[in-house]
PDB file of C-alpha atoms in Angstrom:
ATOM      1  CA  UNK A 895     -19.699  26.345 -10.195  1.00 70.00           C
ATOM      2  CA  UNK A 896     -21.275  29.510  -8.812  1.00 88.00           C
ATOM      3  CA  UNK A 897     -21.351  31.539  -5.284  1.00 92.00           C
ATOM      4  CA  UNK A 898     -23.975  33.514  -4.820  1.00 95.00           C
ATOM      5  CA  UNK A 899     -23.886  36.158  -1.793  1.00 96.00           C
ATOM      6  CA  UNK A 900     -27.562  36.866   0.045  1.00 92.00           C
ATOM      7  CA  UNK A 901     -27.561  40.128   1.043  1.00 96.00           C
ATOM      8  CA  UNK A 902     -26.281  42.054  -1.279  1.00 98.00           C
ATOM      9  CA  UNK A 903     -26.326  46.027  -1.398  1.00 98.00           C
ATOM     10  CA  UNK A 904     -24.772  48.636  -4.034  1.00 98.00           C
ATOM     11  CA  UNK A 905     -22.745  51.188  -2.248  1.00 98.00           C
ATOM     12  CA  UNK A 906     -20.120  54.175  -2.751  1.00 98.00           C
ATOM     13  CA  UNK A 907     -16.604  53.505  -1.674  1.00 98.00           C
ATOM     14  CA  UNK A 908     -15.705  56.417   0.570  1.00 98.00           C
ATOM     15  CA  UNK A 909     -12.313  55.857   1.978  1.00 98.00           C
ATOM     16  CA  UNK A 910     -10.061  52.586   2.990  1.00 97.00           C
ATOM     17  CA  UNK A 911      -8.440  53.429   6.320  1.00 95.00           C
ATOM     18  CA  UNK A 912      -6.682  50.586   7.081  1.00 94.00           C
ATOM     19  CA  UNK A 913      -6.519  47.035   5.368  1.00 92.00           C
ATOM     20  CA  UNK A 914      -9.470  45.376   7.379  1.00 94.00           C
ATOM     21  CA  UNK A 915     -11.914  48.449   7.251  1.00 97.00           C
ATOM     22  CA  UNK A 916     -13.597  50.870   4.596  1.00 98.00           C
ATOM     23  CA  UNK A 917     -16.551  53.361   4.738  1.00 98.00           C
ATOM     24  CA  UNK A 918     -18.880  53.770   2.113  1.00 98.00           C
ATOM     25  CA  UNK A 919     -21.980  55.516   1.349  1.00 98.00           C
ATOM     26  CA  UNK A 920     -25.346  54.430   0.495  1.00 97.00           C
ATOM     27  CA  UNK A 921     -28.124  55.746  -1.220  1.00 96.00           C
ATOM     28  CA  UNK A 922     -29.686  57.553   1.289  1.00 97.00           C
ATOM     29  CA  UNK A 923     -26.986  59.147   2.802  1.00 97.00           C
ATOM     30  CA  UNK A 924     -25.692  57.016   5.391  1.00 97.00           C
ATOM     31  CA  UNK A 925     -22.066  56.222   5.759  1.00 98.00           C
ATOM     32  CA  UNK A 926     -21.441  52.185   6.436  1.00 97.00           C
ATOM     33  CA  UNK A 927     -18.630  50.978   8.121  1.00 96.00           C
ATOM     34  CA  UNK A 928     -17.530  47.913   6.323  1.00 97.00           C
ATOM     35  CA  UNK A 929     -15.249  44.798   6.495  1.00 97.00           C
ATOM     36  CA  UNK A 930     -13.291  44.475   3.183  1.00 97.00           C
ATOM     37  CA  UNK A 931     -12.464  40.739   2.603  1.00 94.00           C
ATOM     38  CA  UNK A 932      -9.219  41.550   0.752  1.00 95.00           C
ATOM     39  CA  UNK A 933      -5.623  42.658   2.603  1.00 89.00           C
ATOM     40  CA  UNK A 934      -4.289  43.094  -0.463  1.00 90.00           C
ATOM     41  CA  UNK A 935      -3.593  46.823  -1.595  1.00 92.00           C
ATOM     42  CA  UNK A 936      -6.569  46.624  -3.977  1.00 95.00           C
ATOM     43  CA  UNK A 937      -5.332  50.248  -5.150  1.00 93.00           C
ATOM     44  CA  UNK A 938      -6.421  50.103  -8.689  1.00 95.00           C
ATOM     45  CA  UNK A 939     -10.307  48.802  -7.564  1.00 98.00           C
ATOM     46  CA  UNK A 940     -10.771  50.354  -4.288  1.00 98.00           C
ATOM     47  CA  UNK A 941     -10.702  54.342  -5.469  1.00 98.00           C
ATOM     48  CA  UNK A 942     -12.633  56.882  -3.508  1.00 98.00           C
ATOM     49  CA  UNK A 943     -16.341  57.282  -5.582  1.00 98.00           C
ATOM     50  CA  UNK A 944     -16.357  53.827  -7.054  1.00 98.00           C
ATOM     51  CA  UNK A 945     -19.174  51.429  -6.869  1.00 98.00           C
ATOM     52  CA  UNK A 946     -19.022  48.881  -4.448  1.00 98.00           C
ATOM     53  CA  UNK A 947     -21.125  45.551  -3.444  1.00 98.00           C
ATOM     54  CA  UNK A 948     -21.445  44.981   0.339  1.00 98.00           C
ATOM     55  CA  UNK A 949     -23.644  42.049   1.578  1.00 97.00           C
ATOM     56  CA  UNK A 950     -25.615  42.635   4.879  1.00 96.00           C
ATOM     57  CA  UNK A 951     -24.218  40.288   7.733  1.00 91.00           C
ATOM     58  CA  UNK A 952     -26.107  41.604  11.109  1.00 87.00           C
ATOM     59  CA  UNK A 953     -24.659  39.411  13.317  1.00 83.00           C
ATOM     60  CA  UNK A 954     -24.235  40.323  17.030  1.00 72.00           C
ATOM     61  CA  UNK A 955     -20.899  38.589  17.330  1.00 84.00           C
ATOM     62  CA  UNK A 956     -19.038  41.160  14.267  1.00 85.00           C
ATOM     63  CA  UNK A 957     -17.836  44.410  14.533  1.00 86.00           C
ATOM     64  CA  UNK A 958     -19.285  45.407  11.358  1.00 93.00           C
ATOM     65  CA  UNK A 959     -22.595  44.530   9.863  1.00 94.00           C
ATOM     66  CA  UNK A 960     -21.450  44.683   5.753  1.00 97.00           C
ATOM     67  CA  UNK A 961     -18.404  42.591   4.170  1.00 97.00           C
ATOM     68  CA  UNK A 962     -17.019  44.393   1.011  1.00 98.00           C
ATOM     69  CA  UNK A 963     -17.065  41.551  -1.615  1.00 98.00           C
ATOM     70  CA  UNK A 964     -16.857  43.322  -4.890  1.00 98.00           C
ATOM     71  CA  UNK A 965     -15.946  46.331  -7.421  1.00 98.00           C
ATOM     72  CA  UNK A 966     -16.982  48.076 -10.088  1.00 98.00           C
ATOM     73  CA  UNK A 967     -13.901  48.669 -12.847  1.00 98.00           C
ATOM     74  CA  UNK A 968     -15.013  50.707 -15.548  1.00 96.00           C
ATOM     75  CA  UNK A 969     -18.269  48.752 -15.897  1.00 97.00           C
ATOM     76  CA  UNK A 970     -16.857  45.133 -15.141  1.00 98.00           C
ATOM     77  CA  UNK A 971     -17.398  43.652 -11.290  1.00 98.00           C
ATOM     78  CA  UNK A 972     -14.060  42.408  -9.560  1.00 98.00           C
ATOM     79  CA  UNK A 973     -14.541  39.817  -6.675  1.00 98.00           C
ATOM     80  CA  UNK A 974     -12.317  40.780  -3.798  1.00 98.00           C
ATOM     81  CA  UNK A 975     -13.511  38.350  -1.688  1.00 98.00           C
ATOM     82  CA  UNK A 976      -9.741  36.472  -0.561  1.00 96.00           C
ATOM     83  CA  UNK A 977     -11.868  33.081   0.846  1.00 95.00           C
ATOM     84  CA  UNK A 978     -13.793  32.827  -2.265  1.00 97.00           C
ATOM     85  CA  UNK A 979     -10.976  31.023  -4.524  1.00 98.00           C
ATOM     86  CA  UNK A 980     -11.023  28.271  -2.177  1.00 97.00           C
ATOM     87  CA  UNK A 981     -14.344  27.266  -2.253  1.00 97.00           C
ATOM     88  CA  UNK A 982     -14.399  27.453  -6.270  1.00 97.00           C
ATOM     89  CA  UNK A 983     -11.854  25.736  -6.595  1.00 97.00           C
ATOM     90  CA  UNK A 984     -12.956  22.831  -4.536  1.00 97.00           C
ATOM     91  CA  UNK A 985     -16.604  22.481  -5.363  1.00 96.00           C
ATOM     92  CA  UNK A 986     -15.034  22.962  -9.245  1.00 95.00           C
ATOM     93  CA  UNK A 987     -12.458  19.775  -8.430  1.00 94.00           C
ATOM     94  CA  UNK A 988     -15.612  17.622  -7.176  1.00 93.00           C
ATOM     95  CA  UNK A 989     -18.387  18.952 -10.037  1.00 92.00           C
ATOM     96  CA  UNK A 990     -15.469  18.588 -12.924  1.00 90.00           C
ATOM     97  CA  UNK A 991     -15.230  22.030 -13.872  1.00 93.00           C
ATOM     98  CA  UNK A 992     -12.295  22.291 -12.559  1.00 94.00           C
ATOM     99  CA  UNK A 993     -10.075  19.734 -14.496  1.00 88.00           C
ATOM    100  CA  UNK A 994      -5.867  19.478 -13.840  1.00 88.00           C
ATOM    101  CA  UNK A 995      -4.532  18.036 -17.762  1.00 79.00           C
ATOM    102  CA  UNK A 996      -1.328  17.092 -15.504  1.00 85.00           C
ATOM    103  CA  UNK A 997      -3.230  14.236 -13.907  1.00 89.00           C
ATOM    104  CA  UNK A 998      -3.934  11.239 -15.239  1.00 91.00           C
ATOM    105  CA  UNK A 999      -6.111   9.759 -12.619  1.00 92.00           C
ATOM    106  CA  UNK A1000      -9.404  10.133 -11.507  1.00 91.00           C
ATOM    107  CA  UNK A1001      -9.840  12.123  -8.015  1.00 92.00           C
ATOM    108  CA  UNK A1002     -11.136   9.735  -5.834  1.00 94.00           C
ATOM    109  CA  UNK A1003      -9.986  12.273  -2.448  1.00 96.00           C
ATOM    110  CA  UNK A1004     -10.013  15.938  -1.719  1.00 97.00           C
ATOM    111  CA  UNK A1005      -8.920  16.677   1.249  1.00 97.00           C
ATOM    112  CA  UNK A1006      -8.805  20.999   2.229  1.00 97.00           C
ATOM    113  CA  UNK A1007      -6.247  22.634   4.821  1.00 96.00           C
ATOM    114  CA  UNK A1008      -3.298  19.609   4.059  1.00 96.00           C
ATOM    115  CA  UNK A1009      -0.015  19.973   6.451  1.00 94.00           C
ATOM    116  CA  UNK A1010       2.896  18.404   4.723  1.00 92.00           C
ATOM    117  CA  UNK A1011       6.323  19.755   6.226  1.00 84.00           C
ATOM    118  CA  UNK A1012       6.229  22.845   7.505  1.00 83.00           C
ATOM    119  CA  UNK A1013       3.406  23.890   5.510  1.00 87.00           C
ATOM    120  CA  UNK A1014      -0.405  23.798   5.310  1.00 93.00           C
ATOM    121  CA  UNK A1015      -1.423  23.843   1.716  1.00 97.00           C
ATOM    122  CA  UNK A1016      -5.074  24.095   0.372  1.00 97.00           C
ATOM    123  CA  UNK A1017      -5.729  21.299  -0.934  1.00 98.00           C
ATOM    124  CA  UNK A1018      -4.127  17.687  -0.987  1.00 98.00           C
ATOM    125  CA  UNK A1019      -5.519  15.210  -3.896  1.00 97.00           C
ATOM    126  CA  UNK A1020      -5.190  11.373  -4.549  1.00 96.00           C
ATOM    127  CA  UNK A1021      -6.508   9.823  -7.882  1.00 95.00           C
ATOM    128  CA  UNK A1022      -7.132   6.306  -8.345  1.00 96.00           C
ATOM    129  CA  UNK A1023      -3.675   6.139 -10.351  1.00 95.00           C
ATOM    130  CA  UNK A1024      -2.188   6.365  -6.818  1.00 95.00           C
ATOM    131  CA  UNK A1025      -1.065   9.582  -7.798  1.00 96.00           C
ATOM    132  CA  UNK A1026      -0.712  12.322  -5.133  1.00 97.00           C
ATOM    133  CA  UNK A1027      -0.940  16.104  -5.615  1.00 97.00           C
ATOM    134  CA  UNK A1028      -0.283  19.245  -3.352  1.00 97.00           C
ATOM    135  CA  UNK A1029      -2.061  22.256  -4.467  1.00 97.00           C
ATOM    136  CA  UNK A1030      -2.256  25.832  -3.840  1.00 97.00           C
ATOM    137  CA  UNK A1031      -4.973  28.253  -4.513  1.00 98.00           C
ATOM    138  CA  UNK A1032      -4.208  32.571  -5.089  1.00 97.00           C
ATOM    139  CA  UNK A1033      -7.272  34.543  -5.858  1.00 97.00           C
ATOM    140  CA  UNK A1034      -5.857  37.600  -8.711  1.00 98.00           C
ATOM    141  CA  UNK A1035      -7.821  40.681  -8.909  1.00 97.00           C
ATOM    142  CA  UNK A1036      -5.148  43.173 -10.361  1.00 97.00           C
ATOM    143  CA  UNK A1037      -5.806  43.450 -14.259  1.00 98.00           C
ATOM    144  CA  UNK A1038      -4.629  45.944 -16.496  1.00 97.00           C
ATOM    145  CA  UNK A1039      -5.267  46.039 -20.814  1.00 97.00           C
ATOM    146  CA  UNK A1040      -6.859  42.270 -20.344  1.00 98.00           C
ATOM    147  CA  UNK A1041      -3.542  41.017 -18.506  1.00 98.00           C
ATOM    148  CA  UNK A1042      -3.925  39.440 -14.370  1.00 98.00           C
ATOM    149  CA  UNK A1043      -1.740  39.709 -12.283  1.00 98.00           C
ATOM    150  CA  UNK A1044      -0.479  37.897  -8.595  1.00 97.00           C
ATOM    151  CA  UNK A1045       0.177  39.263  -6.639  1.00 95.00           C
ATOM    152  CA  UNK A1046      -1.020  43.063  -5.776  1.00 93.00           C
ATOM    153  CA  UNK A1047       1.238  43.511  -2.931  1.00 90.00           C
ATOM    154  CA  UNK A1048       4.134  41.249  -1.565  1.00 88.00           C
ATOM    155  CA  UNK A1049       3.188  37.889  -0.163  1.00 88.00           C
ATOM    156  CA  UNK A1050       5.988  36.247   2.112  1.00 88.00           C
ATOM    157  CA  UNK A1051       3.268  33.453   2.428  1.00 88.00           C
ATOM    158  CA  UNK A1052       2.735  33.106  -0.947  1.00 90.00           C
ATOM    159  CA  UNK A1053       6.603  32.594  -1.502  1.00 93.00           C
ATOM    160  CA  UNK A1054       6.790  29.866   1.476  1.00 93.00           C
ATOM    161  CA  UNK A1055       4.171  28.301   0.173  1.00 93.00           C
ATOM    162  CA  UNK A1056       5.387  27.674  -3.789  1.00 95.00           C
ATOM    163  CA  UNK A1057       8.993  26.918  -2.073  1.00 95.00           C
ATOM    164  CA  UNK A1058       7.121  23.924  -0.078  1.00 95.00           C
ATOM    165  CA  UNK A1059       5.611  22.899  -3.134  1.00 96.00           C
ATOM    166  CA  UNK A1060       9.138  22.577  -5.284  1.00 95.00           C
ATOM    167  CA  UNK A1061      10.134  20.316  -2.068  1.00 94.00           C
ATOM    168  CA  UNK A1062       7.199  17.883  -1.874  1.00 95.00           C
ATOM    169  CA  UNK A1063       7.461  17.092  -5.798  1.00 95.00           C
ATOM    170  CA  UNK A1064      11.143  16.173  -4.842  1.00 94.00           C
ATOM    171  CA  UNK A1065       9.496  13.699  -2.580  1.00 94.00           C
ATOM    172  CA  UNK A1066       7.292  12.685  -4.937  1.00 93.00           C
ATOM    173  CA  UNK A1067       3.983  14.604  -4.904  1.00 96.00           C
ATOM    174  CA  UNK A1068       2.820  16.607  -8.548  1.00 96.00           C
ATOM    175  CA  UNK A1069       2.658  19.816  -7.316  1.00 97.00           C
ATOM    176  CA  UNK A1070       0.399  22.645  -8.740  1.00 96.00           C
ATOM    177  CA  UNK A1071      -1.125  26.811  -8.313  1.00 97.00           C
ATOM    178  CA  UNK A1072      -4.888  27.198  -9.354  1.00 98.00           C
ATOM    179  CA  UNK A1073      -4.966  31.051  -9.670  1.00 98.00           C
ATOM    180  CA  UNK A1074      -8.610  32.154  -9.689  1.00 98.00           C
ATOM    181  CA  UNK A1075      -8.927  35.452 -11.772  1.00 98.00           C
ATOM    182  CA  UNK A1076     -11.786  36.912 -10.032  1.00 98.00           C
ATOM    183  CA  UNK A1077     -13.127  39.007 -12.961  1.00 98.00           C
ATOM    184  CA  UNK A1078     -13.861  38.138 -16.443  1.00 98.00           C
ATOM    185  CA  UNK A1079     -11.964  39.576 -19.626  1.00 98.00           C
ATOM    186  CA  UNK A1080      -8.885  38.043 -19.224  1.00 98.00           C
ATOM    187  CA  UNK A1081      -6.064  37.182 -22.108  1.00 98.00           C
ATOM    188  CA  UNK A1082      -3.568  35.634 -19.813  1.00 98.00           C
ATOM    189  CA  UNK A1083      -1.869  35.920 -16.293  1.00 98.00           C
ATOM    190  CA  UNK A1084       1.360  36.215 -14.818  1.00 97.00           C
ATOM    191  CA  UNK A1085       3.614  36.846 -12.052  1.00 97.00           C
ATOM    192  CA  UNK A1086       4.072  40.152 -10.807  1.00 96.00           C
ATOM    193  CA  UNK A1087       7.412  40.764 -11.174  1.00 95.00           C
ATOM    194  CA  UNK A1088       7.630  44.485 -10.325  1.00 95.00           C
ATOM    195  CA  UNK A1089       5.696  43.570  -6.555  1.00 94.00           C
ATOM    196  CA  UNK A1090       7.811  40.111  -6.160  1.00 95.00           C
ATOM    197  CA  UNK A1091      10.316  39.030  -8.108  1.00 96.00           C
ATOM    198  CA  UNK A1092      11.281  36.145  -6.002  1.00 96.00           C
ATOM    199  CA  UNK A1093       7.779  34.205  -6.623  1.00 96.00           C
ATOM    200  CA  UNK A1094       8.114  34.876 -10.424  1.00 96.00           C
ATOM    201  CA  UNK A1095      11.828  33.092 -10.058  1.00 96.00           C
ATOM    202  CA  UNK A1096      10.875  29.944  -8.004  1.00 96.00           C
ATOM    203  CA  UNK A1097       7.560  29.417 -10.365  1.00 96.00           C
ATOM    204  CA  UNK A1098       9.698  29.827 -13.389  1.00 95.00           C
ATOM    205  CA  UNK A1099      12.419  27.119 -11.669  1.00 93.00           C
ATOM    206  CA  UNK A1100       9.265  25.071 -11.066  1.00 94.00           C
ATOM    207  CA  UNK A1101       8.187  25.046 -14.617  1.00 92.00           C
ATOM    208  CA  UNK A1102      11.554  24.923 -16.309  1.00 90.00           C
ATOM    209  CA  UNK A1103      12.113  21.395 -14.173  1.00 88.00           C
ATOM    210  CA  UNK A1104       8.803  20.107 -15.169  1.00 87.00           C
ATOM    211  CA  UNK A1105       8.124  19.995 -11.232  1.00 88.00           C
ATOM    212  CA  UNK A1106       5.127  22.550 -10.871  1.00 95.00           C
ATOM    213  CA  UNK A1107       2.258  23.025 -12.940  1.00 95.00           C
ATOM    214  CA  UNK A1108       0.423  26.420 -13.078  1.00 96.00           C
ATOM    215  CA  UNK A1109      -3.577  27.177 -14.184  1.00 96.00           C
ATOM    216  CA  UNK A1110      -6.126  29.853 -14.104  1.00 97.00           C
ATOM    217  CA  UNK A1111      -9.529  29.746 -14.221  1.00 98.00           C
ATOM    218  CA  UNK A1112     -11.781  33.193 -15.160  1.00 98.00           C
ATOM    219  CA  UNK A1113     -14.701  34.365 -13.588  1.00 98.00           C
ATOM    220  CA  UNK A1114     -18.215  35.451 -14.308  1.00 98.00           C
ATOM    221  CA  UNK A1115     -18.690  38.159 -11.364  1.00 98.00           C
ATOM    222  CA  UNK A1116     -22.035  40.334 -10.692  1.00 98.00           C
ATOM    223  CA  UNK A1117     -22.941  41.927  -7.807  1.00 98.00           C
ATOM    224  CA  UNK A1118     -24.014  38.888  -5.788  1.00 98.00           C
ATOM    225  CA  UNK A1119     -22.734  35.972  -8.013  1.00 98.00           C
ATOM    226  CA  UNK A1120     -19.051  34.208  -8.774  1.00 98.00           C
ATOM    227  CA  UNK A1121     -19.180  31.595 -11.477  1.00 97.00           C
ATOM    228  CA  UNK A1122     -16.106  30.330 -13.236  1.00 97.00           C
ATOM    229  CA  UNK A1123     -15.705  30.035 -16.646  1.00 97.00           C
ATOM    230  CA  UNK A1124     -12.752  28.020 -18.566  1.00 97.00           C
ATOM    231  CA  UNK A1125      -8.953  27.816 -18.108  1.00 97.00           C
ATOM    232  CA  UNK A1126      -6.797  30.784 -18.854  1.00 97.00           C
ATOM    233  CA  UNK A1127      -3.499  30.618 -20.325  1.00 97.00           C
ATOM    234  CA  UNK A1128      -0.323  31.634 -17.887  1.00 96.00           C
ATOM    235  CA  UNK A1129       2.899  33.366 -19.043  1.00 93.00           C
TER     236      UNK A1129
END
């Protein structure tokens, strides 16, 4: 499954101001101000002089004309673009390319933005096994030596959202996270323990009960395209 942005222009990163905004610099001089699609910290990809893909959205309605969707790490393109995970994951779910070994059925019903309790989760799935399946998606851009990472900075949201999990599959719903490693070269991911050791306990509880099941898919990133690869393994 691939996303391919239209407008798509190669840029310097300048400076990051604040989480919404950036400048950058393009070829000719002029200094862009841009919307970066990420409030994550982003510190290791988003480093003054750095090589950065904006596409061109000119609408009248936006504050800014550019979104900052991407970064150049030492050669390699990063996706930072925090809707894209969703979208992946759900056309992957409907083309197949996207397959979950913990269900047995075959998806008959994908249904996005699901509220169950007091939370809305990405994605709620039936098969035709009558089975039922909450899911969250968490884009991970931080990487270091060929290891992801989740998350970059703390995410209270994040937390809430694995907790509501661990209470639906005591209800009866299979319960799942579909990290989507936006970049390629990838060994394995894990929790950021360091940034939030909470999440890293309630996953690990999750596992160690046989109640939540964890995957992540790689990435093929260029300038202007997303594709995803194959299943990584998680730690």
């Amino acid at each position: 499954m691939m996303k391919t942005y239209e407008s798509i222009q190669l840029v310097t990163f300048l400076e990051r101001p604040n989480r919404f905004i950036a400048s950058c610099e393009k070829n000719d001089g002029e200094v862009i101000r841009v919307h970066v699609k990420n409030t994550g910290r982003c510190q290791e990809l988003l480093i003054p002089g750095v090589l950065v893909a904006v596409n061109h959205q000119p609408f009248s309605h936006r504050k800014t004309h550019y979104d900052l969707v991407a970064v150049n790490k030492q050669g390699a393109w990063f996706n930072i673009d925090s809707q894209l995970p969703n979208k992946l994951v759900l056309q992957g779910l409907r083309d197949g390319v996207i397959t979950l070994s913990q269900i047995k059925g075959n998806v008959i019903n994908i249904q996005p933005e699901y509220t169950y309790g007091e939370s809305r989760f990405d994605f709620f799935i039936e098969t035709d096994r009558d089975e039922k399946i909450l899911v969250e998606v968490k884009g991970m851009t931080l990487e270091h030596d060929e290891i992801g990472y989740f998350p970059d900075a703390p995410t209270l949201r994040g937390l809430k959202h694995v907790e509501g999990l661990l209470q639906a599959s005591k209800e009866g719903f299979k319960v799942g996270v579909i990290f989507i490693a936006q970049f390629e070269t990838i060994k394995y991911g894990q929790i950021n323990e360091e940034i939030q050791p909470e999440l890293a306990s309630v996953i690990a509880l999750g596992q160690k009960q046989d109640n939540l099941f964890v995957t992540i898919y790689n990435c093929h990133v260029t300038p202007s395209t997303v594709t995803i690869i194959e299943e990584k393994p998680f730690r």
